[in-house]
């Protein structure tokens, strides 16, 4: 079996299951990877034979402890690469995902350990997601989405989700960065659009629900 394909399945299961700890429906995995259900089921049987996935017909999937570790180490390589591309090579955070998708399949742990060292052992990637360590462990975070807060709350932007290139370019155009502190000034009852003030420069922006449901804050 193509190890690249196997790694992509494990990584998708890891993300869909909440970092490996929950269950995933085959239908959701199929949709996430844009692969037909029979093909996904066939692959799950193979991963179950390798003791990476718990697979039973008509039941949700679960990663085994070994599967979680394998997946976490793939995620580690991806997120370290994204950080390296931004911090050492000057790429924008909207440019790094596709490159990291290719580099994450390099087998050499030494390559990524050196990358980790050069970056001074970061714990988050450019989008605020945690970077697993060499043992697959990572810091758990308890952020909430911006749309869960109310008027007069002051929050700090810590991470972004659904990080499409278009969305990250939109944030760039608004000069929005991780670490920005924000005060919520108004929330429209009709469409839940939110007026916020950036405390660094008192700039006011209006965000749609689509935006506030992608921004993770504390």
N, CA, C and O of each residue as an XYZ file, in Angstrom:
872
protein
N       0.841     -1.198      0.000
C       0.000      0.000      0.000
C       0.879      1.253      0.000
O       1.901      1.311      0.685
N       0.477      2.220     -0.755
C       1.185      3.496     -0.828
C       1.174      4.171      0.540
O       0.111      4.512      1.060
N       2.378      4.367      1.132
C       2.440      4.932      2.482
C       1.946      6.368      2.514
O       1.426      6.831      3.530
N       2.109      7.080      1.389
C       1.620      8.464      1.316
C       0.095      8.484      1.478
O      -0.448      9.306      2.217
N      -0.577      7.586      0.789
C      -2.037      7.497      0.893
C      -2.444      7.121      2.316
O      -3.370      7.700      2.882
N      -1.747      6.153      2.878
C      -2.029      5.719      4.247
C      -1.878      6.887      5.222
O      -2.718      7.077      6.101
N      -0.818      7.663      5.067
C      -0.578      8.798      5.955
C      -1.678      9.849      5.821
O      -2.077     10.461      6.812
N      -2.167     10.057      4.602
C      -3.249     11.028      4.410
C      -4.532     10.587      5.103
O      -5.251     11.412      5.667
N      -4.821      9.294      5.065
C      -5.979      8.769      5.784
C      -5.825      8.962      7.294
O      -6.750      9.416      7.966
N      -4.664      8.617      7.812
C      -4.437      8.739      9.257
C      -4.547     10.194      9.711
O      -5.128     10.488     10.755
N      -3.986     11.090      8.920
C      -4.039     12.516      9.276
C      -5.478     13.024      9.270
O      -5.878     13.776     10.158
N      -6.258     12.608      8.262
C      -7.662     13.021      8.194
C      -8.448     12.484      9.393
O      -9.264     13.199      9.974
N      -8.202     11.239      9.758
C      -8.869     10.657     10.935
C      -8.490     11.419     12.202
O      -9.329     11.658     13.070
N      -7.231     11.792     12.294
C      -6.743     12.536     13.460
C      -7.485     13.859     13.607
O      -7.935     14.208     14.699
N      -7.610     14.591     12.508
C      -8.284     15.891     12.555
C      -9.784     15.738     12.832
O     -10.344     16.450     13.666
N     -10.416     14.815     12.134
C     -11.872     14.655     12.269
C     -12.274     14.129     13.649
O     -13.390     14.369     14.109
N     -11.370     13.418     14.297
C     -11.691     12.809     15.590
C     -11.295     13.679     16.776
O     -11.326     13.220     17.918
N     -10.920     14.940     16.513
C     -10.500     15.795     17.623
C      -9.168     15.356     18.184
O      -9.056     15.048     19.371
N      -8.153     15.327     17.330
C      -6.798     14.910     17.698
C      -6.739     13.453     18.141
O      -5.967     13.083     19.025
N      -7.574     12.641     17.504
C      -7.464     11.196     17.681
C      -8.298     10.590     18.776
O      -8.307      9.369     18.932
N      -9.001     11.402     19.544
C      -9.663     10.876     20.742
C     -11.142     10.563     20.560
O     -11.752      9.957     21.441
N     -11.730     10.961     19.440
C     -13.158     10.722     19.225
C     -13.403      9.713     18.114
O     -12.475      9.072     17.619
N     -14.658      9.586     17.733
C     -15.051      8.665     16.680
C     -15.294      9.423     15.377
O     -15.584     10.619     15.388
N     -15.173      8.717     14.263
C     -15.362      9.319     12.939
C     -16.250      8.407     12.109
O     -16.018      7.200     12.048
N     -17.259      8.970     11.475
C     -18.091      8.205     10.555
C     -17.371      8.044      9.224
O     -16.684      8.953      8.758
N     -17.538      6.874      8.622
C     -16.919      6.619      7.319
C     -17.376      7.655      6.297
O     -16.598      8.090      5.449
N     -18.642      8.043      6.385
C     -19.182      9.038      5.443
C     -18.436     10.364      5.560
O     -18.119     10.988      4.547
N     -18.153     10.799      6.794
C     -17.436     12.058      6.999
C     -15.995     11.967      6.492
O     -15.467     12.922      5.923
N     -15.370     10.811      6.704
C     -14.009     10.611      6.212
C     -13.987     10.626      4.691
O     -13.097     11.216      4.078
N     -14.973      9.973      4.089
C     -15.097      9.954      2.630
C     -15.247     11.363      2.066
O     -14.610     11.721      1.076
N     -16.099     12.154      2.711
C     -16.326     13.531      2.264
C     -15.073     14.378      2.439
O     -14.730     15.170      1.562
N     -14.393     14.215      3.562
C     -13.196     15.007      3.854
C     -12.094     14.764      2.827
O     -11.408     15.698      2.410
N     -11.929     13.514      2.426
C     -10.852     13.157      1.495
C     -11.299     13.177      0.039
O     -10.489     13.040     -0.878
N     -12.618     13.354     -0.158
C     -13.193     13.315     -1.507
C     -12.879     11.976     -2.193
O     -12.469     11.924     -3.352
N     -13.088     10.912     -1.435
C     -12.857      9.548     -1.912
C     -14.137      8.744     -1.684
O     -14.797      8.909     -0.658
N     -14.490      7.874     -2.635
C     -15.744      7.130     -2.549
C     -15.741      6.169     -1.364
O     -14.701      5.646     -0.965
N     -16.951      5.950     -0.808
C     -17.104      5.156      0.408
C     -16.506      3.747      0.298
O     -15.811      3.324      1.222
N     -16.744      3.004     -0.787
C     -16.169      1.652     -0.865
C     -14.644      1.658     -0.772
O     -14.049      0.770     -0.162
N     -14.020      2.666     -1.381
C     -12.555      2.780     -1.322
C     -12.100      3.067      0.100
O     -11.104      2.514      0.565
N     -12.841      3.943      0.793
C     -12.508      4.266      2.185
C     -12.656      3.027      3.058
O     -11.782      2.738      3.875
N     -13.745      2.299      2.894
C     -13.955      1.078      3.689
C     -12.837      0.069      3.466
O     -12.367     -0.572      4.406
N     -12.422     -0.063      2.226
C     -11.328     -0.988      1.903
C     -10.039     -0.584      2.612
O      -9.325     -1.428      3.153
N      -9.749      0.717      2.602
C      -8.550      1.205      3.274
C      -8.641      1.026      4.790
O      -7.641      0.712      5.436
N      -9.831      1.222      5.362
C      -9.985      1.058      6.812
C      -9.725     -0.379      7.234
O      -9.164     -0.629      8.302
N     -10.134     -1.325      6.391
C      -9.852     -2.733      6.692
C      -8.345     -2.981      6.728
O      -7.846     -3.704      7.590
N      -7.627     -2.374      5.782
C      -6.169     -2.540      5.737
C      -5.503     -1.894      6.954
O      -4.571     -2.453      7.533
N      -5.991     -0.716      7.332
C      -5.414     -0.043      8.504
C      -5.762     -0.779      9.782
O      -4.988     -0.766     10.739
N      -6.927     -1.422      9.805
C      -7.310     -2.225     10.972
C      -6.400     -3.445     11.103
O      -6.037     -3.839     12.212
N      -6.031     -4.047      9.958
C      -5.112     -5.183      9.978
C      -3.746     -4.787     10.525
O      -3.042     -5.601     11.122
N      -3.385     -3.534     10.314
C      -2.112     -3.010     10.844
C      -2.251     -2.492     12.276
O      -1.291     -1.980     12.852
N      -3.447     -2.627     12.844
C      -3.756     -2.197     14.223
C      -3.587     -0.689     14.399
O      -3.162     -0.212     15.451
N      -3.930      0.048     13.340
C      -3.894      1.508     13.412
C      -5.293      2.100     13.593
O      -5.444      3.219     14.083
N      -6.308      1.341     13.193
C      -7.696      1.794     13.260
C      -8.569      0.666     13.816
O      -8.346     -0.509     13.526
N      -9.572      1.047     14.623
C     -10.601      0.096     15.054
C     -11.753      0.216     14.073
O     -12.422      1.247     14.004
N     -11.977     -0.847     13.315
C     -12.961     -0.821     12.235
C     -13.949     -1.960     12.402
O     -13.559     -3.128     12.425
N     -15.229     -1.624     12.518
C     -16.308     -2.606     12.533
C     -17.390     -2.113     11.582
O     -17.709     -0.924     11.562
N     -17.945     -3.009     10.807
C     -18.950     -2.643      9.814
C     -20.116     -1.904     10.475
O     -20.637     -2.328     11.507
N     -20.511     -0.794      9.858
C     -21.642      0.039     10.297
C     -21.406      0.743     11.636
O     -22.349      1.263     12.232
N     -20.177      0.765     12.105
C     -19.866      1.474     13.349
C     -18.827      2.565     13.068
O     -18.050      2.456     12.120
N     -18.820      3.618     13.898
C     -17.818      4.674     13.698
C     -16.391      4.150     13.845
O     -16.145      3.146     14.513
N     -15.471      4.846     13.213
C     -14.052      4.493     13.257
C     -13.380      5.127     14.469
O     -13.786      6.190     14.940
N     -12.358      4.463     14.957
C     -11.514      5.045     16.000
C     -10.060      4.716     15.685
O      -9.747      3.617     15.228
N      -9.183      5.670     15.929
C      -7.755      5.387     15.846
C      -7.323      4.615     17.092
O      -7.783      4.915     18.194
N      -6.449      3.629     16.927
C      -5.831      2.979     18.076
C      -4.759      3.910     18.645
O      -4.450      4.943     18.050
N      -4.196      3.544     19.789
C      -3.116      4.364     20.354
C      -1.936      4.443     19.384
O      -1.310      5.493     19.237
N      -1.644      3.326     18.729
C      -0.572      3.322     17.728
C      -0.943      4.216     16.547
O      -0.095      4.922     16.001
N      -2.213      4.179     16.160
C      -2.682      5.019     15.063
C      -2.614      6.494     15.403
O      -2.250      7.320     14.566
N      -2.969      6.821     16.644
C      -2.895      8.217     17.095
C      -1.452      8.713     17.031
O      -1.193      9.825     16.570
N      -0.516      7.887     17.495
C       0.898      8.272     17.478
C       1.385      8.485     16.046
O       2.037      9.485     15.747
N       1.065      7.536     15.162
C       1.477      7.680     13.762
C       0.930      8.966     13.153
O       1.645      9.702     12.473
N      -0.347      9.221     13.408
C      -0.997     10.410     12.849
C      -0.396     11.688     13.432
O      -0.153     12.653     12.708
N      -0.160     11.689     14.746
C       0.387     12.881     15.407
C       1.767     13.231     14.862
O       2.108     14.408     14.744
N       2.561     12.215     14.528
C       3.899     12.475     14.008
C       3.852     13.012     12.575
O       4.732     13.769     12.165
N       2.826     12.619     11.817
C       2.636     13.208     10.482
C       2.242     14.677     10.628
O       2.764     15.545      9.928
N       1.310     14.940     11.553
C       0.880     16.319     11.816
C       2.068     17.158     12.293
O       2.207     18.321     11.915
N       2.920     16.559     13.125
C       4.125     17.263     13.595
C       4.974     17.730     12.412
O       5.405     18.882     12.364
N       5.207     16.828     11.465
C       6.043     17.161     10.307
C       5.403     18.276      9.480
O       6.086     19.184      9.006
N       4.096     18.194      9.316
C       3.387     19.217      8.534
C       3.494     20.591      9.196
O       3.833     21.577      8.542
N       3.209     20.647     10.479
C       3.159     21.938     11.168
C       4.551     22.526     11.388
O       4.728     23.742     11.322
N       5.531     21.673     11.647
C       6.910     22.172     11.720
C       7.335     22.780     10.385
O       7.963     23.838     10.339
N       6.984     22.097      9.311
C       7.333     22.597      7.984
C       6.685     23.954      7.727
O       7.339     24.869      7.226
N       5.405     24.087      8.067
C       4.733     25.373      7.875
C       5.449     26.471      8.653
O       5.645     27.576      8.148
N       5.839     26.156      9.892
C       6.523     27.151     10.717
C       7.879     27.525     10.112
O       8.262     28.694     10.098
N       8.596     26.518      9.615
C       9.906     26.768      9.010
C       9.775     27.651      7.771
O      10.566     28.572      7.567
N       8.776     27.363      6.955
C       8.567     28.137      5.734
C       8.257     29.603      6.044
O       8.696     30.502      5.327
N       7.499     29.835      7.116
C       7.145     31.211      7.496
C       8.320     31.907      8.186
O       8.690     33.023      7.820
N       8.903     31.236      9.189
C       9.909     31.888     10.035
C      11.280     31.998      9.374
O      11.976     32.997      9.554
N      11.671     30.980      8.612
C      13.033     30.948      8.067
C      13.114     31.270      6.575
O      14.174     31.643      6.072
N      11.991     31.124      5.871
C      12.038     31.305      4.422
C      11.170     32.461      3.935
O      11.181     32.791      2.749
N      10.418     33.077      4.846
C       9.695     34.286      4.492
C       8.387     34.080      3.742
O       7.862     35.024      3.153
N       7.855     32.869      3.754
C       6.559     32.636      3.128
C       5.442     33.258      3.970
O       5.588     33.406      5.183
N       4.335     33.619      3.334
C       3.149     34.042      4.057
C       2.397     32.829      4.584
O       2.510     31.736      4.028
N       1.629     33.018      5.656
C       0.908     31.878      6.247
C      -0.137     31.312      5.294
O      -0.607     30.191      5.490
N      -0.507     32.072      4.265
C      -1.478     31.590      3.282
C      -0.816     30.737      2.197
O      -1.512     30.148      1.371
N       0.521     30.661      2.188
C       1.242     29.993      1.109
C       1.786     28.613      1.480
O       2.246     27.880      0.605
N       1.740     28.252      2.748
C       2.581     27.136      3.209
C       1.911     25.773      3.220
O       2.607     24.758      3.248
N       0.584     25.712      3.198
C      -0.097     24.424      3.400
C       0.262     23.404      2.323
O       0.645     22.277      2.636
N       0.141     23.794      1.074
C       0.370     22.840     -0.017
C       1.817     22.354     -0.053
O       2.076     21.193     -0.369
N       2.756     23.239      0.271
C       4.168     22.839      0.309
C       4.387     21.830      1.444
O       5.062     20.816      1.266
N       3.811     22.124      2.604
C       3.955     21.226      3.759
C       3.309     19.870      3.495
O       3.771     18.850      4.007
N       2.238     19.855      2.694
C       1.587     18.592      2.335
C       2.565     17.660      1.624
O       2.484     16.440      1.775
N       3.481     18.227      0.856
C       4.465     17.417      0.145
C       5.624     17.011      1.060
O       6.074     15.866      1.033
N       6.098     17.953      1.861
C       7.282     17.700      2.686
C       6.975     16.752      3.845
O       7.869     16.037      4.297
N       5.743     16.727      4.334
C       5.387     15.910      5.501
C       5.616     14.415      5.274
O       5.667     13.648      6.235
N       5.752     13.998      4.029
C       5.919     12.572      3.733
C       7.386     12.140      3.689
O       7.676     10.966      3.459
N       8.314     13.078      3.908
C       9.730     12.712      4.036
C       9.889     11.834      5.277
O       9.353     12.154      6.337
N      10.622     10.732      5.146
C      10.689      9.743      6.223
C      11.668     10.110      7.343
O      11.462      9.706      8.487
N      12.703     10.849      7.048
C      13.799     11.064      7.997
C      13.378     11.864      9.232
O      13.104     13.058      9.116
N      13.321     11.232     10.414
C      13.043     11.995     11.637
C      14.123     13.042     11.918
O      13.836     14.112     12.455
N      15.376     12.721     11.547
C      16.491     13.640     11.787
C      16.278     14.965     11.076
O      16.618     16.023     11.606
N      15.712     14.907      9.868
C      15.427     16.116      9.091
C      14.509     17.047      9.868
O      14.754     18.251      9.944
N      13.447     16.485     10.447
C      12.465     17.308     11.160
C      12.963     17.695     12.558
O      12.598     18.752     13.073
N      13.793     16.846     13.171
C      14.386     17.214     14.458
C      15.304     18.433     14.296
O      15.341     19.311     15.157
N      16.043     18.474     13.180
C      16.912     19.623     12.915
C      16.080     20.874     12.646
O      16.419     21.968     13.098
N      14.996     20.700     11.912
C      14.079     21.805     11.659
C      13.522     22.352     12.983
O      13.437     23.564     13.180
N      13.149     21.441     13.874
C      12.628     21.799     15.192
C      13.669     22.609     15.978
O      13.355     23.625     16.598
N      14.914     22.127     15.932
C      16.007     22.805     16.644
C      16.242     24.210     16.097
O      16.398     25.160     16.864
N      16.267     24.340     14.777
C      16.504     25.642     14.153
C      15.399     26.644     14.494
O      15.634     27.852     14.531
N      14.204     26.132     14.739
C      13.066     26.991     15.093
C      12.970     27.241     16.597
O      12.092     27.970     17.060
N      13.895     26.618     17.365
C      13.894     26.736     18.827
C      12.652     26.090     19.446
O      12.062     26.620     20.388
N      12.269     24.936     18.893
C      11.230     24.072     19.455
C       9.884     24.778     19.647
O       9.405     24.911     20.773
N       9.282     25.225     18.556
C       7.975     25.905     18.673
C       6.887     24.941     19.115
O       6.970     23.741     18.852
N       5.866     25.462     19.784
C       4.742     24.628     20.236
C       3.486     24.861     19.407
O       2.523     24.103     19.514
N       3.489     25.920     18.569
C       2.346     26.155     17.679
C       2.850     26.479     16.278
O       3.974     26.948     16.099
N       2.001     26.222     15.291
C       2.351     26.537     13.905
C       1.884     27.946     13.555
O       1.327     28.623     14.419
N       2.089     28.417     12.319
C       1.729     29.807     11.986
C       0.245     30.118     12.120
O      -0.139     31.285     12.201
N      -0.593     29.081     12.144
C      -2.040     29.301     12.249
C      -2.552     29.098     13.674
O      -3.757     29.156     13.920
N      -1.622     28.856     14.620
C      -2.001     28.714     16.023
C      -2.316     27.296     16.454
O      -2.725     27.077     17.595
N      -2.134     26.319     15.561
C      -2.409     24.925     15.919
C      -1.203     24.324     16.637
O      -0.065     24.637     16.286
N      -1.429     23.463     17.639
C      -0.310     22.890     18.397
C       0.543     21.952     17.562
O       0.026     21.217     16.721
N       1.854     21.977     17.796
C       2.802     21.092     17.116
C       3.158     19.939     18.052
O       3.737     20.175     19.112
N       2.826     18.695     17.687
C       3.223     17.561     18.534
C       4.742     17.456     18.650
O       5.468     17.822     17.726
N       5.223     16.947     19.805
C       6.660     16.727     19.973
C       7.052     15.372     19.382
O       6.232     14.717     18.738
N       8.284     14.956     19.593
C       8.799     13.724     18.979
C       8.064     12.479     19.467
O       8.078     11.446     18.798
N       7.427     12.574     20.624
C       6.658     11.447     21.166
C       5.184     11.535     20.795
O       4.380     10.709     21.228
N       4.830     12.536     19.996
C       3.434     12.682     19.582
C       2.571     13.441     20.567
O       1.360     13.549     20.377
N       3.185     13.971     21.623
C       2.426     14.744     22.621
C       2.376     16.213     22.218
O       3.285     16.717     21.557
N       1.311     16.892     22.619
C       1.223     18.323     22.342
C       0.365     18.983     23.413
O      -0.437     18.337     24.087
N       0.559     20.286     23.547
C      -0.182     21.038     24.552
C      -1.651     21.134     24.148
O      -1.977     21.505     23.020
N      -2.528     20.793     25.087
C      -3.958     20.956     24.802
C      -4.341     22.411     25.038
O      -3.864     23.046     25.979
N      -5.195     22.923     24.185
C      -5.624     24.317     24.292
C      -7.141     24.363     24.444
O      -7.847     23.459     23.995
N      -7.625     25.403     25.068
C      -9.070     25.512     25.307
C      -9.597     26.837     24.761
O     -10.220     27.618     25.481
N      -9.340     27.070     23.496
C      -9.831     28.284     22.865
C     -11.320     28.146     22.532
O     -11.860     27.043     22.454
N     -11.958     29.290     22.341
C     -13.350     29.319     21.874
C     -13.416     30.150     20.604
O     -12.534     30.962     20.326
N     -14.478     29.930     19.840
C     -14.664     30.739     18.636
C     -15.138     32.137     19.011
O     -15.865     32.322     19.988
N     -14.718     33.109     18.225
C     -15.062     34.497     18.510
C     -16.575     34.695     18.600
O     -17.047     35.507     19.397
N     -17.335     33.960     17.789
C     -18.795     34.148     17.791
C     -19.468     33.622     19.053
O     -20.680     33.770     19.210
N     -18.701     33.010     19.957
C     -19.261     32.538     21.228
C     -19.229     33.626     22.304
O     -19.756     33.429     23.399
N     -18.616     34.768     21.999
C     -18.489     35.836     22.988
C     -19.560     36.907     22.781
O     -20.291     36.892     21.790
N     -19.637     37.830     23.732
C     -20.708     38.827     23.721
C     -20.117     40.241     23.750
O     -18.910     40.423     23.911
N     -20.990     41.225     23.593
C     -20.578     42.634     23.582
C     -19.812     42.987     24.852
O     -20.175     42.578     25.954
N     -18.746     43.754     24.666
C     -17.833     44.244     25.717
C     -16.780     43.225     26.138
O     -15.891     43.558     26.922
N     -16.855     41.996     25.640
C     -15.780     41.039     25.933
C     -14.502     41.466     25.226
O     -14.535     41.935     24.089
N     -13.372     41.297     25.916
C     -12.064     41.527     25.314
C     -11.358     40.183     25.200
O     -11.260     39.440     26.177
N     -10.868     39.876     24.008
C     -10.262     38.566     23.744
C      -8.971     38.737     22.956
O      -8.687     39.805     22.413
N      -8.198     37.655     22.910
C      -6.958     37.634     22.129
C      -7.066     36.573     21.046
O      -7.467     35.444     21.325
N      -6.715     36.920     19.819
C      -6.758     35.969     18.709
C      -5.593     34.990     18.843
O      -4.429     35.390     18.851
N      -5.927     33.691     18.950
C      -4.905     32.668     19.197
C      -4.699     31.693     18.049
O      -3.610     31.140     17.896
N      -5.734     31.472     17.238
C      -5.619     30.492     16.157
C      -6.724     30.736     15.137
O      -7.715     31.414     15.411
N      -6.526     30.167     13.959
C      -7.553     30.240     12.921
C      -7.837     28.832     12.425
O      -6.944     27.985     12.407
N      -9.088     28.578     12.019
C      -9.479     27.278     11.494
C      -9.981     27.439     10.058
O     -10.187     28.553      9.577
N     -10.172     26.300      9.385
C     -10.592     26.310      7.974
C      -9.711     27.283      7.195
O     -10.194     28.215      6.551
N      -8.417     27.037      7.273
C      -7.434     28.009      6.790
C      -7.220     27.893      5.284
O      -6.141     27.520      4.825
N      -8.253     28.215      4.532
C      -8.101     28.268      3.078
C      -7.220     29.464      2.703
O      -7.083     30.422      3.464
N      -6.638     29.381      1.530
C      -5.793     30.487      1.067
C      -6.591     31.786      0.983
O      -6.091     32.847      1.358
N      -7.829     31.708      0.494
C      -8.666     32.909      0.375
C      -8.947     33.538      1.733
O      -8.910     34.759      1.879
N      -9.227     32.700      2.724
C      -9.519     33.225      4.063
C      -8.284     33.897      4.666
O      -8.388     34.971      5.260
N      -7.128     33.274      4.516
C      -5.907     33.867      5.067
C      -5.528     35.154      4.336
O      -5.017     36.093      4.947
N      -5.776     35.193      3.040
C      -5.548     36.443      2.297
C      -6.492     37.536      2.786
O      -6.108     38.703      2.867
N      -7.730     37.157      3.112
C      -8.686     38.125      3.664
C      -8.163     38.691      4.981
O      -8.217     39.901      5.202
N      -7.658     37.820      5.858
C      -7.105     38.294      7.134
C      -5.901     39.200      6.896
O      -5.732     40.206      7.585
N      -5.061     38.841      5.917
C      -3.924     39.703      5.573
C      -4.398     41.095      5.149
O      -3.820     42.107      5.545
N      -5.458     41.127      4.336
C      -5.956     42.407      3.822
C      -6.494     43.291      4.941
O      -6.526     44.516      4.819
N      -6.916     42.656      6.029
C      -7.432     43.396      7.187
C      -6.355     43.624      8.253
O      -6.636     44.167      9.321
N      -5.109     43.200      7.953
C      -3.986     43.364      8.886
C      -4.271     42.690     10.232
O      -4.066     43.267     11.300
N      -4.751     41.449     10.136
C      -5.115     40.683     11.331
C      -4.065     39.608     11.573
O      -3.701     38.874     10.655
N      -3.574     39.513     12.820
C      -2.507     38.572     13.156
C      -2.808     37.878     14.480
O      -3.553     38.397     15.311
N      -2.220     36.697     14.664
C      -2.306     36.031     15.959
C      -1.693     36.935     17.022
O      -0.673     37.585     16.796
N      -2.330     36.961     18.172
C      -1.873     37.830     19.259
C      -2.624     39.144     19.331
O      -2.538     39.845     20.339
N      -3.360     39.494     18.284
C      -4.153     40.726     18.310
C      -5.207     40.650     19.415
O      -5.862     39.625     19.600
N      -5.354     41.754     20.141
C      -6.382     41.843     21.178
C      -7.571     42.633     20.628
O      -7.411     43.668     19.981
N      -8.770     42.109     20.908
C      -9.980     42.613     20.277
C     -11.049     42.861     21.332
O     -11.210     42.070     22.262
N     -11.773     43.957     21.186
C     -12.949     44.237     22.022
C     -14.201     44.166     21.138
O     -14.251     44.773     20.069
N     -15.196     43.426     21.593
C     -16.441     43.286     20.826
C     -17.350     44.472     21.142
O     -17.741     44.662     22.293
N     -17.684     45.260     20.140
C     -18.466     46.481     20.338
C     -19.946     46.295     20.026
O     -20.800     46.933     20.642
N     -20.253     45.408     19.058
C     -21.676     45.208     18.718
C     -21.847     43.880     17.996
O     -20.945     43.411     17.301
N     -23.029     43.277     18.173
C     -23.388     42.061     17.446
C     -24.779     42.266     16.868
O     -25.732     42.505     17.610
N     -24.900     42.176     15.554
C     -26.190     42.357     14.896
C     -27.102     41.156     15.170
O     -26.723     40.008     14.936
N     -28.281     41.435     15.658
C     -29.216     40.357     15.966
C     -29.638     39.605     14.704
O     -29.838     38.391     14.735
N     -29.771     40.339     13.585
C     -30.293     39.740     12.364
C     -29.380     38.655     11.792
O     -29.835     37.548     11.505
N     -28.086     38.972     11.624
C     -27.194     38.017     10.956
C     -25.953     37.663     11.781
O     -25.045     36.996     11.285
N     -25.917     38.112     13.040
C     -24.811     37.818     13.958
C     -23.468     38.397     13.501
O     -22.418     37.985     13.993
N     -23.499     39.358     12.556
C     -22.248     40.027     12.202
C     -21.770     40.829     13.415
O     -22.574     41.315     14.210
N     -20.473     40.955     13.539
C     -19.875     41.491     14.763
C     -18.983     42.691     14.458
O     -18.136     42.636     13.567
N     -19.179     43.760     15.195
C     -18.294     44.924     15.122
C     -17.260     44.806     16.229
O     -17.606     44.687     17.405
N     -15.983     44.840     15.845
C     -14.901     44.683     16.823
C     -13.915     45.826     16.696
O     -13.757     46.420     15.629
N     -13.247     46.128     17.817
C     -12.188     47.140     17.821
C     -10.866     46.468     18.158
O     -10.773     45.723     19.134
N      -9.836     46.734     17.346
C      -8.500     46.216     17.609
C      -7.798     47.167     18.574
O      -7.631     48.352     18.285
N      -7.392     46.632     19.721
C      -6.877     47.489     20.783
C      -5.500     48.054     20.466
O      -5.087     49.040     21.077
N      -4.768     47.438     19.506
C      -3.429     47.934     19.194
C      -3.475     49.280     18.477
O      -2.540     50.074     18.592
N      -4.561     49.548     17.732
C      -4.627     50.802     16.982
C      -6.029     51.421     16.945
O      -6.278     52.375     16.207
N      -6.946     50.858     17.761
C      -8.336     51.344     17.836
C      -9.081     51.254     16.504
O     -10.093     51.927     16.309
N      -8.579     50.423     15.592
C      -9.245     50.217     14.310
C     -10.510     49.400     14.512
O     -10.525     48.453     15.298
N     -11.577     49.767     13.801
C     -12.856     49.069     13.919
C     -13.120     48.280     12.632
O     -12.945     48.799     11.530
N     -13.545     47.020     12.788
C     -13.887     46.173     11.645
C     -15.236     45.503     11.921
O     -15.619     45.311     13.075
N     -15.944     45.155     10.856
C     -17.174     44.374     10.968
C     -16.925     43.013     10.332
O     -16.534     42.923      9.169
N     -17.158     41.939     11.116
C     -16.931     40.577     10.644
C     -18.243     39.833     10.505
O     -19.123     39.947     11.358
N     -18.375     39.073      9.432
C     -19.540     38.207      9.254
C     -19.435     37.002     10.182
O     -18.379     36.733     10.755
N     -20.541     36.285     10.320
C     -20.537     35.060     11.115
C     -19.568     34.037     10.535
O     -18.954     33.268     11.274
N     -19.433     34.029      9.214
C     -18.478     33.122      8.560
C     -17.060     33.364      9.065
O     -16.284     32.421      9.221
N     -16.722     34.624      9.320
C     -15.386     34.959      9.818
C     -15.263     34.658     11.303
O     -14.295     34.025     11.725
N     -16.225     35.100     12.101
C     -16.120     34.928     13.566
C     -16.180     33.459     13.974
O     -15.733     33.104     15.065
N     -16.731     32.598     13.109
C     -16.779     31.167     13.417
C     -15.519     30.433     12.983
O     -15.424     29.213     13.116
N     -14.548     31.186     12.463
C     -13.246     30.599     12.102
C     -12.108     31.096     12.983
O     -11.005     30.551     12.941
N     -12.372     32.130     13.782
C     -11.325     32.730     14.613
C     -11.406     32.170     16.038
O     -12.446     32.262     16.689
N     -10.313     31.596     16.509
C     -10.248     31.031     17.859
C      -9.549     32.022     18.785
O      -8.477     32.537     18.467
N     -10.164     32.277     19.922
C      -9.676     33.311     20.835
C      -9.694     32.801     22.270
O     -10.263     31.755     22.579
N      -9.051     33.578     23.132
C      -9.139     33.302     24.569
C      -9.313     34.598     25.313
O      -9.410     34.597     26.540
